[in-house]
Amino acid sequence: MSAGVWALLIAVAAALLGGAVWKAGQGKARERNGGQNMTELLPDALKQRLADGPDAKVTLLQLSTTFCAPCRHTRVLLADFAQRTGGVRHVEVDLTDHPEWSTPLRVHTTPTTLVLNAAGDELFRIKGVPHRDNLATALQPHLA
């Protein structure tokens, strides 16, 4: 085989491996270092929006963008999950309207869901469309 064919095979293998690694991390709860209090990082308008909502033990703060197809799927899943689970509420923020919020919140892909307790501490975050069972398992200790 020629060097070009080998280079192509290596590139395809690297792309498949990279895609598998990326896919493995999507939709799973990832603990944050030390459960940072997010209220210090949240813009005032978002703090007010979170404060105006009903009291809940856990808030699923979904960060989306307008033309993101997985964001629409995440919205439906999280809204249904919050409706069916006591002590949980869902709030969606469109970063298309507020791109400056992505840097302080350390959100670089959408959808990203920040899971916050009542004090505003980040319990964990989920990049991509959450897996319902994984979300329920991760939330169990925080809802007891």
PDB file of C-alpha atoms in Angstrom, residues 6-136:
ATOM      1  CA  TRP A   6      -1.840   4.451   5.134  1.00  0.00           C
ATOM      2  CA  ALA A   7      -2.295   8.106   6.020  1.00  0.00           C
ATOM      3  CA  LEU A   8      -5.989   7.872   5.123  1.00  0.00           C
ATOM      4  CA  LEU A   9      -6.466   4.719   7.225  1.00  0.00           C
ATOM      5  CA  ILE A  10      -4.735   6.339  10.212  1.00  0.00           C
ATOM      6  CA  ALA A  11      -6.873   9.479   9.857  1.00  0.00           C
ATOM      7  CA  VAL A  12     -10.087   7.428   9.720  1.00  0.00           C
ATOM      8  CA  ALA A  13      -9.043   5.374  12.755  1.00  0.00           C
ATOM      9  CA  ALA A  14      -8.178   8.535  14.713  1.00  0.00           C
ATOM     10  CA  ALA A  15     -11.518  10.116  13.802  1.00  0.00           C
ATOM     11  CA  LEU A  16     -13.442   7.003  14.885  1.00  0.00           C
ATOM     12  CA  LEU A  17     -11.543   6.837  18.181  1.00  0.00           C
ATOM     13  CA  GLY A  18     -12.076  10.554  18.845  1.00  0.00           C
ATOM     14  CA  GLY A  19     -15.782  10.228  18.085  1.00  0.00           C
ATOM     15  CA  ALA A  20     -16.130   7.256  20.422  1.00  0.00           C
ATOM     16  CA  VAL A  21     -14.418   9.138  23.260  1.00  0.00           C
ATOM     17  CA  TRP A  22     -16.635  12.209  22.694  1.00  0.00           C
ATOM     18  CA  LYS A  23     -19.818  10.093  22.553  1.00  0.00           C
ATOM     19  CA  ALA A  24     -18.913   8.293  25.786  1.00  0.00           C
ATOM     20  CA  GLY A  25     -18.895  11.593  27.690  1.00  0.00           C
ATOM     21  CA  GLN A  26     -22.222  12.894  26.396  1.00  0.00           C
ATOM     22  CA  GLY A  27     -25.332  12.819  28.575  1.00  0.00           C
ATOM     23  CA  LYS A  28     -23.628  11.703  31.791  1.00  0.00           C
ATOM     24  CA  ALA A  29     -23.494  13.529  35.099  1.00  0.00           C
ATOM     25  CA  ARG A  30     -20.043  14.968  35.798  1.00  0.00           C
ATOM     26  CA  GLU A  31     -19.198  16.080  39.323  1.00  0.00           C
ATOM     27  CA  ARG A  32     -17.666  19.530  39.606  1.00  0.00           C
ATOM     28  CA  ASN A  33     -14.665  20.277  41.788  1.00  0.00           C
ATOM     29  CA  GLY A  34     -15.851  21.213  45.263  1.00  0.00           C
ATOM     30  CA  GLY A  35     -19.440  22.031  44.292  1.00  0.00           C
ATOM     31  CA  GLN A  36     -18.760  25.680  43.519  1.00  0.00           C
ATOM     32  CA  ASN A  37     -21.485  28.151  44.439  1.00  0.00           C
ATOM     33  CA  MET A  38     -22.745  29.372  41.085  1.00  0.00           C
ATOM     34  CA  THR A  39     -24.637  32.387  42.431  1.00  0.00           C
ATOM     35  CA  GLU A  40     -21.353  34.325  42.426  1.00  0.00           C
ATOM     36  CA  LEU A  41     -20.919  33.614  38.706  1.00  0.00           C
ATOM     37  CA  LEU A  42     -24.508  34.070  37.560  1.00  0.00           C
ATOM     38  CA  PRO A  43     -25.460  37.344  35.909  1.00  0.00           C
ATOM     39  CA  ASP A  44     -28.012  39.412  37.854  1.00  0.00           C
ATOM     40  CA  ALA A  45     -30.796  38.781  35.327  1.00  0.00           C
ATOM     41  CA  LEU A  46     -30.331  35.016  35.647  1.00  0.00           C
ATOM     42  CA  LYS A  47     -30.121  35.200  39.465  1.00  0.00           C
ATOM     43  CA  GLN A  48     -33.449  37.039  39.453  1.00  0.00           C
ATOM     44  CA  ARG A  49     -35.029  34.496  37.114  1.00  0.00           C
ATOM     45  CA  LEU A  50     -33.933  31.639  39.377  1.00  0.00           C
ATOM     46  CA  ALA A  51     -35.121  33.481  42.499  1.00  0.00           C
ATOM     47  CA  ASP A  52     -38.553  34.168  40.973  1.00  0.00           C
ATOM     48  CA  GLY A  53     -39.308  30.515  40.411  1.00  0.00           C
ATOM     49  CA  PRO A  54     -40.917  28.046  42.773  1.00  0.00           C
ATOM     50  CA  ASP A  55     -38.855  26.631  45.621  1.00  0.00           C
ATOM     51  CA  ALA A  56     -37.144  23.372  44.735  1.00  0.00           C
ATOM     52  CA  LYS A  57     -34.408  21.218  46.201  1.00  0.00           C
ATOM     53  CA  VAL A  58     -32.766  20.981  42.777  1.00  0.00           C
ATOM     54  CA  THR A  59     -32.821  23.230  39.707  1.00  0.00           C
ATOM     55  CA  LEU A  60     -31.947  21.856  36.281  1.00  0.00           C
ATOM     56  CA  LEU A  61     -30.495  24.925  34.550  1.00  0.00           C
ATOM     57  CA  GLN A  62     -30.401  24.084  30.844  1.00  0.00           C
ATOM     58  CA  LEU A  63     -28.158  26.268  28.693  1.00  0.00           C
ATOM     59  CA  SER A  64     -29.153  26.089  25.035  1.00  0.00           C
ATOM     60  CA  THR A  65     -28.895  27.899  21.725  1.00  0.00           C
ATOM     61  CA  THR A  66     -31.607  28.655  19.195  1.00  0.00           C
ATOM     62  CA  PHE A  67     -30.596  26.342  16.344  1.00  0.00           C
ATOM     63  CA  CYS A  68     -29.475  23.385  18.487  1.00  0.00           C
ATOM     64  CA  ALA A  69     -31.537  20.266  17.723  1.00  0.00           C
ATOM     65  CA  PRO A  70     -30.280  18.329  20.789  1.00  0.00           C
ATOM     66  CA  CYS A  71     -31.316  21.342  22.906  1.00  0.00           C
ATOM     67  CA  ARG A  72     -34.950  20.859  21.881  1.00  0.00           C
ATOM     68  CA  HIS A  73     -34.792  17.193  22.828  1.00  0.00           C
ATOM     69  CA  THR A  74     -33.162  18.114  26.160  1.00  0.00           C
ATOM     70  CA  ARG A  75     -35.892  20.698  26.856  1.00  0.00           C
ATOM     71  CA  VAL A  76     -38.637  18.096  26.443  1.00  0.00           C
ATOM     72  CA  LEU A  77     -36.800  15.496  28.516  1.00  0.00           C
ATOM     73  CA  LEU A  78     -35.917  17.848  31.404  1.00  0.00           C
ATOM     74  CA  ALA A  79     -39.344  19.517  31.516  1.00  0.00           C
ATOM     75  CA  ASP A  80     -41.013  16.112  31.699  1.00  0.00           C
ATOM     76  CA  PHE A  81     -38.509  14.900  34.306  1.00  0.00           C
ATOM     77  CA  ALA A  82     -39.078  17.976  36.494  1.00  0.00           C
ATOM     78  CA  GLN A  83     -42.853  17.658  36.178  1.00  0.00           C
ATOM     79  CA  ARG A  84     -42.729  14.009  37.270  1.00  0.00           C
ATOM     80  CA  THR A  85     -40.157  14.458  40.063  1.00  0.00           C
ATOM     81  CA  GLY A  86     -40.987  16.296  43.261  1.00  0.00           C
ATOM     82  CA  GLY A  87     -38.478  18.917  44.391  1.00  0.00           C
ATOM     83  CA  VAL A  88     -37.051  19.454  40.892  1.00  0.00           C
ATOM     84  CA  ARG A  89     -37.610  22.377  38.550  1.00  0.00           C
ATOM     85  CA  HIS A  90     -36.353  23.066  35.035  1.00  0.00           C
ATOM     86  CA  VAL A  91     -35.164  26.462  33.816  1.00  0.00           C
ATOM     87  CA  GLU A  92     -33.906  26.973  30.263  1.00  0.00           C
ATOM     88  CA  VAL A  93     -31.680  29.854  29.181  1.00  0.00           C
ATOM     89  CA  ASP A  94     -30.955  30.595  25.525  1.00  0.00           C
ATOM     90  CA  LEU A  95     -27.292  31.602  25.255  1.00  0.00           C
ATOM     91  CA  THR A  96     -28.014  33.020  21.795  1.00  0.00           C
ATOM     92  CA  ASP A  97     -29.569  35.983  23.603  1.00  0.00           C
ATOM     93  CA  HIS A  98     -26.794  36.146  26.231  1.00  0.00           C
ATOM     94  CA  PRO A  99     -23.504  34.820  24.764  1.00  0.00           C
ATOM     95  CA  GLU A 100     -21.524  36.682  27.430  1.00  0.00           C
ATOM     96  CA  TRP A 101     -22.905  34.289  30.067  1.00  0.00           C
ATOM     97  CA  SER A 102     -21.146  31.233  28.632  1.00  0.00           C
ATOM     98  CA  THR A 103     -17.644  32.205  29.798  1.00  0.00           C
ATOM     99  CA  PRO A 104     -18.309  32.761  33.520  1.00  0.00           C
ATOM    100  CA  LEU A 105     -20.482  29.626  33.610  1.00  0.00           C
ATOM    101  CA  ARG A 106     -17.756  27.649  31.767  1.00  0.00           C
ATOM    102  CA  VAL A 107     -20.194  26.400  29.145  1.00  0.00           C
ATOM    103  CA  HIS A 108     -18.635  25.742  25.755  1.00  0.00           C
ATOM    104  CA  THR A 109     -21.150  23.374  24.167  1.00  0.00           C
ATOM    105  CA  THR A 110     -24.914  23.209  24.114  1.00  0.00           C
ATOM    106  CA  PRO A 111     -26.924  21.719  25.532  1.00  0.00           C
ATOM    107  CA  THR A 112     -25.266  21.815  28.930  1.00  0.00           C
ATOM    108  CA  THR A 113     -27.326  21.324  32.070  1.00  0.00           C
ATOM    109  CA  LEU A 114     -26.092  22.703  35.377  1.00  0.00           C
ATOM    110  CA  VAL A 115     -27.690  20.943  38.326  1.00  0.00           C
ATOM    111  CA  LEU A 116     -27.925  23.350  41.264  1.00  0.00           C
ATOM    112  CA  ASN A 117     -29.107  22.827  44.823  1.00  0.00           C
ATOM    113  CA  ALA A 118     -31.350  25.338  46.613  1.00  0.00           C
ATOM    114  CA  ALA A 119     -28.296  27.295  47.836  1.00  0.00           C
ATOM    115  CA  GLY A 120     -26.981  27.685  44.282  1.00  0.00           C
ATOM    116  CA  ASP A 121     -24.158  25.144  44.587  1.00  0.00           C
ATOM    117  CA  GLU A 122     -23.401  23.217  41.426  1.00  0.00           C
ATOM    118  CA  LEU A 123     -23.964  19.557  42.210  1.00  0.00           C
ATOM    119  CA  PHE A 124     -22.940  18.345  38.769  1.00  0.00           C
ATOM    120  CA  ARG A 125     -23.324  19.177  35.086  1.00  0.00           C
ATOM    121  CA  ILE A 126     -24.350  17.238  32.031  1.00  0.00           C
ATOM    122  CA  LYS A 127     -23.039  17.952  28.546  1.00  0.00           C
ATOM    123  CA  GLY A 128     -25.311  16.849  25.745  1.00  0.00           C
ATOM    124  CA  VAL A 129     -28.739  15.254  26.013  1.00  0.00           C
ATOM    125  CA  PRO A 130     -29.064  13.714  29.484  1.00  0.00           C
ATOM    126  CA  HIS A 131     -29.752  10.030  29.960  1.00  0.00           C
ATOM    127  CA  ARG A 132     -32.935   9.921  32.057  1.00  0.00           C
ATOM    128  CA  ASP A 133     -31.811   6.954  34.187  1.00  0.00           C
ATOM    129  CA  ASN A 134     -28.379   8.474  34.803  1.00  0.00           C
ATOM    130  CA  LEU A 135     -29.982  11.775  35.824  1.00  0.00           C
ATOM    131  CA  ALA A 136     -32.416  10.068  38.207  1.00  0.00           C
TER     132      ALA A 136
END
